[in-house]
Amino acid sequence: MYKTILITGGAGYIGSHTSYLLNQLGYKIIIIDKFVHNQNFNQPWAKLIKADIADQNILNQVFAENKIHAIMHFAAFIEVGESVKKPKEFYENNVSKTLNLLNTMLIFGINKFIFSSSCAIYGNPTNIPIDENHQFAPISPYGKNKLCVEFILQDYAKTYDLKYVSLRYFNAAGALPKYNLGEQHDPETHIIPLMLRAIKNNDVFKIFGSDYKTNDGTCIRDYIHVLDIAQAHILALKYIEERNQSNSFNLGSEKGYSVKEMIQEAENICNKKMNSKIYDRRPGDVDVLIADSTKIKTILGWKPKYSDLKFILKSAWKWECKNIFPMKKSASLKNLKTMYN
Ligand code: UFG
């Protein structure tokens, strides 16, 4: 019998690509998502519950009526700068609701949990590339939220019947245009969609800061294709199933690109110049983030297949050209399978 995975935030960017891959592998999927980004829903294979994970009645009902094998927990507020302005909302949404989800799953005897953590837990790195032994020094409420949950998971796993894997993502990027999946945030804050839209619509792309401690003064990030992140979730699940252990892993391509280098690469892929302008630094940004992903490669056997920057940008460009976001309500959105409302 096919196993059922509950994906919180499964209508979001990384959740939807992971849902696609799980479906390809024959898993049954239930998604709980409250559509904070007003995104379109393009997953006819999944059972969708449009709700907040804080809705206790929904959680009880889902856990009582379905044999949930594992939970992949993506639902969270994700924008670092916003977290500085709204710490209360971020702690409530990203920590309290996760704690409640964990407590409820344990009551129902569900004990496998895969958590979307972030390299933001490391703060301003003292050495590059960053491995899992780097000190935790988050500088934003967002990074602190993710670290809080990691600490909760560690303590719970010691005492209760819980096995977890935390995946500390670096910068998720790219798309799966063939299956109508890609980055759709409203408002959009991420570099790649904003750069590509600037090219497409002849808008100005804002470079946030040119006085960072990097060769060209702009921030350096490690971009990893969202399908490689999805693949890591599958391996994490296998790890829990086969070894019955818990662990935390960095997840990045191990290559860094500055904002200016990204502009250059995007112009090459799109064969068009971009208008860009230097602005002030954005709160919460650090100079350089590059992963050391040795641990996940060694222990889980993870091998990134799609994280070459040109491939990332090509897939994202195809997605941007195919879609106008925010999108009009499409046939698939009208056909949303809502179980409980
Ligand atoms: N940037 C610009 N102009 C823009 C948008 C971004 O210059 O219009 C720059 C940022 O300053 C940063 C880089 O591009 O230096 C990447 O910014 P993103 O907003 O795309 O990504 P972040 O690194 O800020 O954050 C993302 C996720 C977080 C996660 C983090 C881990 O949103 O959830 O990656 O690095 F924690």
Short mmCIF file of C-alpha atoms and ligand atoms in Angstrom, two decimals:
data_model
loop_
_atom_site.label_atom_id
_atom_site.label_comp_id
_atom_site.label_asym_id
_atom_site.label_seq_id
_atom_site.Cartn_x
_atom_site.Cartn_y
_atom_site.Cartn_z
CA MET A 1 0.00 0.00 0.00
CA TYR A 2 1.26 3.51 -0.81
CA LYS A 3 2.41 5.55 2.16
CA THR A 4 0.82 8.92 2.88
CA ILE A 5 2.96 11.99 3.52
CA LEU A 6 1.48 15.12 5.06
CA ILE A 7 3.10 18.22 3.58
CA THR A 8 2.48 21.47 5.42
CA GLY A 9 3.02 24.45 3.12
CA GLY A 10 2.82 22.04 0.20
CA ALA A 11 1.36 24.68 -2.12
CA GLY A 12 4.50 26.76 -1.62
CA TYR A 13 7.66 26.86 -3.64
CA ILE A 14 9.80 24.07 -2.14
CA GLY A 15 6.82 22.10 -0.83
CA SER A 16 5.22 21.86 -4.28
CA HIS A 17 8.36 20.54 -5.95
CA THR A 18 8.83 17.99 -3.16
CA SER A 19 5.20 16.98 -3.55
CA TYR A 20 5.80 16.45 -7.29
CA LEU A 21 8.77 14.16 -6.59
CA LEU A 22 6.96 12.20 -3.87
CA ASN A 23 4.09 11.66 -6.29
CA GLN A 24 6.49 10.39 -8.95
CA LEU A 25 7.73 7.86 -6.41
CA GLY A 26 4.22 6.64 -5.64
CA TYR A 27 3.53 8.32 -2.30
CA LYS A 28 0.05 9.61 -1.46
CA ILE A 29 0.10 13.27 -0.54
CA ILE A 30 -2.04 15.41 1.72
CA ILE A 31 -1.26 19.11 1.76
CA ILE A 32 -2.25 21.66 4.39
CA ASP A 33 -1.63 25.18 3.18
CA LYS A 34 -3.17 28.56 3.89
CA PHE A 35 -2.01 30.19 0.63
CA VAL A 36 -0.20 33.16 2.19
CA HIS A 37 1.39 33.99 -1.14
CA ASN A 38 -1.89 33.81 -3.12
CA GLN A 39 -0.23 31.23 -5.28
CA ASN A 40 -1.81 29.12 -7.96
CA PHE A 41 -2.23 25.42 -7.20
CA ASN A 42 -0.93 23.04 -9.83
CA GLN A 43 -0.89 19.65 -8.14
CA PRO A 44 -3.81 17.50 -9.32
CA TRP A 45 -2.15 14.49 -7.66
CA ALA A 46 -2.46 15.87 -4.12
CA LYS A 47 -5.34 16.11 -1.66
CA LEU A 48 -5.45 19.74 -0.57
CA ILE A 49 -6.74 21.14 2.69
CA LYS A 50 -6.84 24.90 2.59
CA ALA A 51 -6.23 25.74 6.24
CA ASP A 52 -3.80 27.04 8.82
CA ILE A 53 -1.74 24.38 10.60
CA ALA A 54 -2.81 26.08 13.82
CA ASP A 55 -6.36 24.87 13.23
CA GLN A 56 -6.52 22.14 15.86
CA ASN A 57 -9.79 20.65 14.60
CA ILE A 58 -8.32 20.21 11.13
CA LEU A 59 -5.15 18.63 12.48
CA ASN A 60 -7.14 16.22 14.67
CA GLN A 61 -9.38 15.29 11.77
CA VAL A 62 -6.52 14.75 9.30
CA PHE A 63 -4.56 12.62 11.75
CA ALA A 64 -7.62 10.64 12.80
CA GLU A 65 -8.86 9.93 9.27
CA ASN A 66 -5.57 9.21 7.51
CA LYS A 67 -2.68 6.90 8.23
CA ILE A 68 0.08 9.51 8.00
CA HIS A 69 3.50 7.91 7.53
CA ALA A 70 5.57 11.11 7.92
CA ILE A 71 5.28 14.89 7.99
CA MET A 72 7.32 17.25 5.84
CA HIS A 73 6.97 20.66 7.43
CA PHE A 74 7.50 23.57 5.01
CA ALA A 75 4.81 25.96 6.26
CA ALA A 76 6.53 29.10 7.54
CA PHE A 77 6.97 32.80 6.98
CA ILE A 78 10.21 33.03 4.99
CA GLU A 79 11.25 36.60 4.49
CA VAL A 80 14.25 37.58 6.59
CA GLY A 81 13.73 41.37 6.36
CA GLU A 82 10.05 41.10 7.28
CA SER A 83 10.95 39.02 10.34
CA VAL A 84 12.95 41.96 11.69
CA LYS A 85 9.82 44.13 11.48
CA LYS A 86 7.33 41.51 12.72
CA PRO A 87 9.05 39.24 15.25
CA LYS A 88 5.80 38.46 17.10
CA GLU A 89 4.09 37.17 13.97
CA PHE A 90 7.17 35.20 13.00
CA TYR A 91 7.58 33.50 16.40
CA GLU A 92 3.88 32.68 16.49
CA ASN A 93 3.76 31.33 12.98
CA ASN A 94 7.11 29.61 12.75
CA VAL A 95 7.67 28.39 16.32
CA SER A 96 4.36 28.13 18.25
CA LYS A 97 2.48 26.52 15.40
CA THR A 98 5.30 24.06 14.76
CA LEU A 99 5.33 23.12 18.44
CA ASN A 100 1.61 22.48 18.31
CA LEU A 101 1.98 20.40 15.17
CA LEU A 102 4.68 18.29 16.87
CA ASN A 103 2.60 17.81 20.01
CA THR A 104 -0.42 16.77 17.98
CA MET A 105 1.46 14.34 15.74
CA LEU A 106 2.95 12.64 18.80
CA ILE A 107 -0.51 12.21 20.34
CA PHE A 108 -1.55 10.42 17.15
CA GLY A 109 1.57 8.23 17.15
CA ILE A 110 3.20 9.83 14.09
CA ASN A 111 6.95 9.93 14.63
CA LYS A 112 8.73 10.91 11.41
CA PHE A 113 9.32 14.61 10.80
CA ILE A 114 11.33 16.45 8.16
CA PHE A 115 11.92 20.09 8.89
CA SER A 116 12.73 22.98 6.55
CA SER A 117 15.52 24.72 8.40
CA SER A 118 17.83 27.37 7.02
CA CYS A 119 21.43 28.50 6.81
CA ALA A 120 20.10 31.67 8.49
CA ILE A 121 20.70 29.86 11.81
CA TYR A 122 24.45 30.45 11.38
CA GLY A 123 24.22 34.25 11.11
CA ASN A 124 27.32 36.04 9.85
CA PRO A 125 29.68 33.17 9.09
CA THR A 126 33.11 33.11 10.71
CA ASN A 127 34.37 30.67 8.09
CA ILE A 128 33.35 29.74 4.55
CA PRO A 129 32.16 27.24 3.42
CA ILE A 130 29.79 26.67 6.32
CA ASP A 131 29.54 23.17 7.73
CA GLU A 132 27.17 21.88 10.40
CA ASN A 133 29.70 22.52 13.18
CA HIS A 134 29.70 26.25 12.55
CA GLN A 135 28.47 28.20 15.58
CA PHE A 136 24.79 29.16 15.68
CA ALA A 137 24.51 32.96 15.71
CA PRO A 138 21.33 33.94 13.84
CA ILE A 139 20.95 37.68 13.33
CA SER A 140 17.27 37.79 12.31
CA PRO A 141 14.11 36.60 14.07
CA TYR A 142 13.63 34.29 11.07
CA GLY A 143 16.98 32.58 11.71
CA LYS A 144 16.20 32.40 15.43
CA ASN A 145 12.78 30.84 14.69
CA LYS A 146 14.43 28.06 12.72
CA LEU A 147 17.04 27.49 15.43
CA CYS A 148 14.35 27.37 18.15
CA VAL A 149 12.58 24.62 16.25
CA GLU A 150 15.83 22.72 15.80
CA PHE A 151 16.39 22.85 19.58
CA ILE A 152 12.82 21.68 20.23
CA LEU A 153 13.36 18.78 17.83
CA GLN A 154 16.61 17.78 19.55
CA ASP A 155 14.97 17.74 22.96
CA TYR A 156 11.82 15.98 21.79
CA ALA A 157 13.82 13.29 19.99
CA LYS A 158 15.77 12.56 23.21
CA THR A 159 12.63 12.07 25.27
CA TYR A 160 9.76 11.11 23.00
CA ASP A 161 9.24 8.67 20.17
CA LEU A 162 10.26 11.14 17.45
CA LYS A 163 12.79 10.89 14.64
CA TYR A 164 13.53 13.98 12.60
CA VAL A 165 15.79 15.37 9.91
CA SER A 166 16.44 19.11 9.68
CA LEU A 167 17.52 20.33 6.26
CA ARG A 168 19.28 23.68 6.42
CA TYR A 169 18.63 25.14 3.00
CA PHE A 170 20.84 27.71 1.39
CA ASN A 171 19.14 29.67 -1.45
CA ALA A 172 16.42 27.67 -3.18
CA ALA A 173 16.18 28.53 -6.87
CA GLY A 174 14.98 27.30 -10.26
CA ALA A 175 11.70 25.79 -11.41
CA LEU A 176 9.98 22.84 -13.05
CA PRO A 177 8.15 24.65 -15.85
CA LYS A 178 7.04 21.43 -17.56
CA TYR A 179 4.80 20.72 -14.57
CA ASN A 180 3.80 24.34 -14.02
CA LEU A 181 5.81 24.58 -10.84
CA GLY A 182 8.05 27.49 -9.94
CA GLU A 183 8.60 30.37 -7.59
CA GLN A 184 5.40 32.31 -6.85
CA HIS A 185 5.51 34.64 -3.89
CA ASP A 186 3.26 37.65 -3.56
CA PRO A 187 4.95 40.00 -2.88
CA GLU A 188 8.11 38.60 -4.48
CA THR A 189 11.36 39.41 -2.68
CA HIS A 190 13.79 36.83 -4.12
CA ILE A 191 16.61 37.74 -6.42
CA ILE A 192 16.06 35.41 -9.36
CA PRO A 193 12.38 36.10 -10.13
CA LEU A 194 12.97 39.83 -9.57
CA MET A 195 15.97 39.90 -11.92
CA LEU A 196 14.16 37.95 -14.61
CA ARG A 197 11.07 40.14 -14.35
CA ALA A 198 13.27 43.24 -14.60
CA ILE A 199 14.65 41.86 -17.86
CA LYS A 200 11.24 40.79 -19.15
CA ASN A 201 9.42 44.02 -18.31
CA ASN A 202 12.30 46.51 -18.71
CA ASP A 203 12.08 47.36 -15.01
CA VAL A 204 14.92 48.39 -12.75
CA PHE A 205 16.47 45.66 -10.62
CA LYS A 206 17.54 46.96 -7.20
CA ILE A 207 20.93 45.79 -5.98
CA PHE A 208 20.76 45.85 -2.19
CA GLY A 209 24.17 47.12 -1.10
CA SER A 210 27.52 47.34 -2.87
CA ASP A 211 29.73 47.77 0.20
CA TYR A 212 29.80 44.18 1.45
CA LYS A 213 33.11 42.45 2.15
CA THR A 214 33.20 40.65 -1.19
CA ASN A 215 35.24 41.13 -4.38
CA ASP A 216 32.63 43.27 -6.13
CA GLY A 217 30.92 44.57 -2.97
CA THR A 218 27.64 42.67 -3.49
CA CYS A 219 26.37 39.74 -1.41
CA ILE A 220 27.35 36.21 -2.30
CA ARG A 221 24.84 33.36 -2.05
CA ASP A 222 24.76 29.63 -2.75
CA TYR A 223 21.90 28.83 -5.16
CA ILE A 224 20.53 25.32 -5.16
CA HIS A 225 17.90 23.97 -7.53
CA VAL A 226 14.60 23.29 -5.82
CA LEU A 227 14.45 19.76 -7.29
CA ASP A 228 17.76 18.92 -5.62
CA ILE A 229 16.21 20.14 -2.37
CA ALA A 230 13.17 17.94 -3.05
CA GLN A 231 15.47 14.96 -3.62
CA ALA A 232 17.13 15.61 -0.24
CA HIS A 233 13.71 15.26 1.42
CA ILE A 234 13.22 11.84 -0.13
CA LEU A 235 16.65 10.75 1.13
CA ALA A 236 15.94 12.20 4.56
CA LEU A 237 12.77 10.14 4.78
CA LYS A 238 14.67 7.02 3.75
CA TYR A 239 17.29 7.79 6.41
CA ILE A 240 14.65 7.93 9.15
CA GLU A 241 12.92 4.79 7.84
CA GLU A 242 16.08 2.71 7.50
CA ARG A 243 18.26 3.97 10.35
CA ASN A 244 15.62 5.16 12.78
CA GLN A 245 17.84 8.12 13.68
CA SER A 246 17.65 11.92 13.72
CA ASN A 247 20.08 14.33 12.10
CA SER A 248 20.65 17.83 10.63
CA PHE A 249 22.23 18.62 7.28
CA ASN A 250 23.31 21.64 5.29
CA LEU A 251 21.89 21.73 1.79
CA GLY A 252 23.64 23.90 -0.77
CA SER A 253 25.47 23.68 -4.09
CA GLU A 254 28.80 24.67 -2.48
CA LYS A 255 29.27 27.44 -5.05
CA GLY A 256 28.81 31.14 -4.40
CA TYR A 257 27.72 33.91 -6.77
CA SER A 258 27.58 37.62 -6.06
CA VAL A 259 24.53 39.69 -6.99
CA LYS A 260 26.54 41.28 -9.82
CA GLU A 261 27.59 37.86 -11.11
CA MET A 262 23.96 36.77 -11.02
CA ILE A 263 22.99 39.78 -13.13
CA GLN A 264 25.66 38.88 -15.68
CA GLU A 265 24.54 35.24 -15.85
CA ALA A 266 20.88 36.21 -16.17
CA GLU A 267 21.69 38.63 -19.01
CA ASN A 268 23.54 35.83 -20.80
CA ILE A 269 20.68 33.36 -20.42
CA CYS A 270 18.01 35.87 -21.49
CA ASN A 271 20.24 37.44 -24.10
CA LYS A 272 19.17 40.89 -22.97
CA LYS A 273 20.63 43.66 -20.78
CA MET A 274 19.11 44.39 -17.39
CA ASN A 275 18.66 47.84 -15.87
CA SER A 276 20.00 47.80 -12.36
CA LYS A 277 20.63 50.37 -9.67
CA ILE A 278 22.49 50.26 -6.36
CA TYR A 279 20.29 50.76 -3.28
CA ASP A 280 20.96 50.64 0.46
CA ARG A 281 21.64 47.35 2.18
CA ARG A 282 18.59 45.27 3.11
CA PRO A 283 18.26 44.57 6.88
CA GLY A 284 19.21 41.03 7.86
CA ASP A 285 21.49 40.31 4.85
CA VAL A 286 24.96 38.87 5.49
CA ASP A 287 28.02 39.16 3.21
CA VAL A 288 28.58 35.58 2.12
CA LEU A 289 26.71 32.28 2.51
CA ILE A 290 28.20 29.19 0.93
CA ALA A 291 27.49 25.66 2.09
CA ASP A 292 29.74 22.78 2.85
CA SER A 293 27.38 19.93 1.94
CA THR A 294 29.85 17.11 2.60
CA LYS A 295 27.76 15.67 5.44
CA ILE A 296 24.56 15.18 3.43
CA LYS A 297 26.54 13.78 0.50
CA THR A 298 28.35 11.31 2.73
CA ILE A 299 25.54 10.18 5.02
CA LEU A 300 22.47 10.43 2.77
CA GLY A 301 24.24 9.91 -0.57
CA TRP A 302 22.73 13.16 -1.88
CA LYS A 303 24.06 14.28 -5.26
CA PRO A 304 22.82 17.59 -6.70
CA LYS A 305 21.85 17.08 -10.35
CA TYR A 306 20.24 20.37 -11.33
CA SER A 307 22.17 23.03 -9.41
CA ASP A 308 24.40 24.33 -12.17
CA LEU A 309 23.60 28.07 -12.21
CA LYS A 310 22.90 28.16 -15.95
CA PHE A 311 20.37 25.34 -15.61
CA ILE A 312 18.78 27.06 -12.60
CA LEU A 313 18.39 30.33 -14.49
CA LYS A 314 17.15 28.65 -17.68
CA SER A 315 14.45 26.76 -15.78
CA ALA A 316 13.43 29.92 -13.89
CA TRP A 317 13.36 31.96 -17.12
CA LYS A 318 11.14 29.37 -18.83
CA TRP A 319 8.80 29.53 -15.85
CA GLU A 320 8.73 33.34 -15.85
CA CYS A 321 8.01 33.45 -19.59
CA LYS A 322 5.23 30.90 -19.23
CA ASN A 323 3.50 32.51 -16.30
CA ILE A 324 2.21 35.87 -15.36
CA PHE A 325 2.13 36.06 -11.61
CA PRO A 326 -0.05 36.88 -9.72
CA MET A 327 -2.04 34.62 -12.00
CA LYS A 328 -5.66 34.71 -12.88
CA LYS A 329 -7.63 31.91 -11.28
CA SER A 330 -7.05 28.96 -13.56
CA ALA A 331 -9.04 25.82 -14.14
CA SER A 332 -6.85 23.95 -11.71
CA LEU A 333 -7.48 26.53 -8.99
CA LYS A 334 -11.23 26.30 -9.51
CA ASN A 335 -10.93 22.55 -9.11
CA LEU A 336 -9.16 22.73 -5.77
CA LYS A 337 -9.86 19.61 -3.80
CA THR A 338 -10.76 20.98 -0.40
CA MET A 339 -11.67 18.29 2.03
CA TYR A 340 -12.81 20.19 5.04
CA ASN A 341 -14.10 23.61 4.08
N1 UFG B 1 18.84 40.91 -3.61
C1 UFG B 1 19.01 42.10 -4.29
N2 UFG B 1 17.91 42.67 -4.87
C2 UFG B 1 16.67 42.11 -4.80
C3 UFG B 1 16.51 40.89 -4.09
C4 UFG B 1 17.62 40.32 -3.50
O1 UFG B 1 20.10 42.65 -4.37
O2 UFG B 1 15.72 42.69 -5.33
C5 UFG B 1 20.01 40.29 -2.99
C6 UFG B 1 19.88 40.18 -1.47
O3 UFG B 1 20.34 41.34 -0.86
C7 UFG B 1 20.74 38.95 -1.18
C8 UFG B 1 20.60 38.08 -2.44
O4 UFG B 1 20.11 38.95 -3.45
O5 UFG B 1 22.07 39.33 -1.07
C9 UFG B 1 19.62 36.94 -2.25
O6 UFG B 1 18.41 37.45 -1.73
P1 UFG B 1 17.05 36.62 -1.68
O7 UFG B 1 16.01 37.52 -1.16
O8 UFG B 1 16.81 35.96 -2.99
O9 UFG B 1 17.40 35.45 -0.65
P2 UFG B 1 17.86 35.54 0.86
O10 UFG B 1 19.30 35.12 0.88
O11 UFG B 1 17.59 36.84 1.48
O12 UFG B 1 16.89 34.55 1.60
C10 UFG B 1 16.60 33.26 1.14
C11 UFG B 1 15.29 32.80 1.76
C12 UFG B 1 15.42 32.66 3.25
C13 UFG B 1 16.61 31.83 3.59
C14 UFG B 1 17.84 32.36 2.91
C15 UFG B 1 19.05 31.51 3.13
O13 UFG B 1 14.25 33.71 1.48
O14 UFG B 1 14.25 32.05 3.74
O15 UFG B 1 17.63 32.41 1.50
O16 UFG B 1 20.15 32.13 2.53
F1 UFG B 1 16.84 31.83 4.91
#
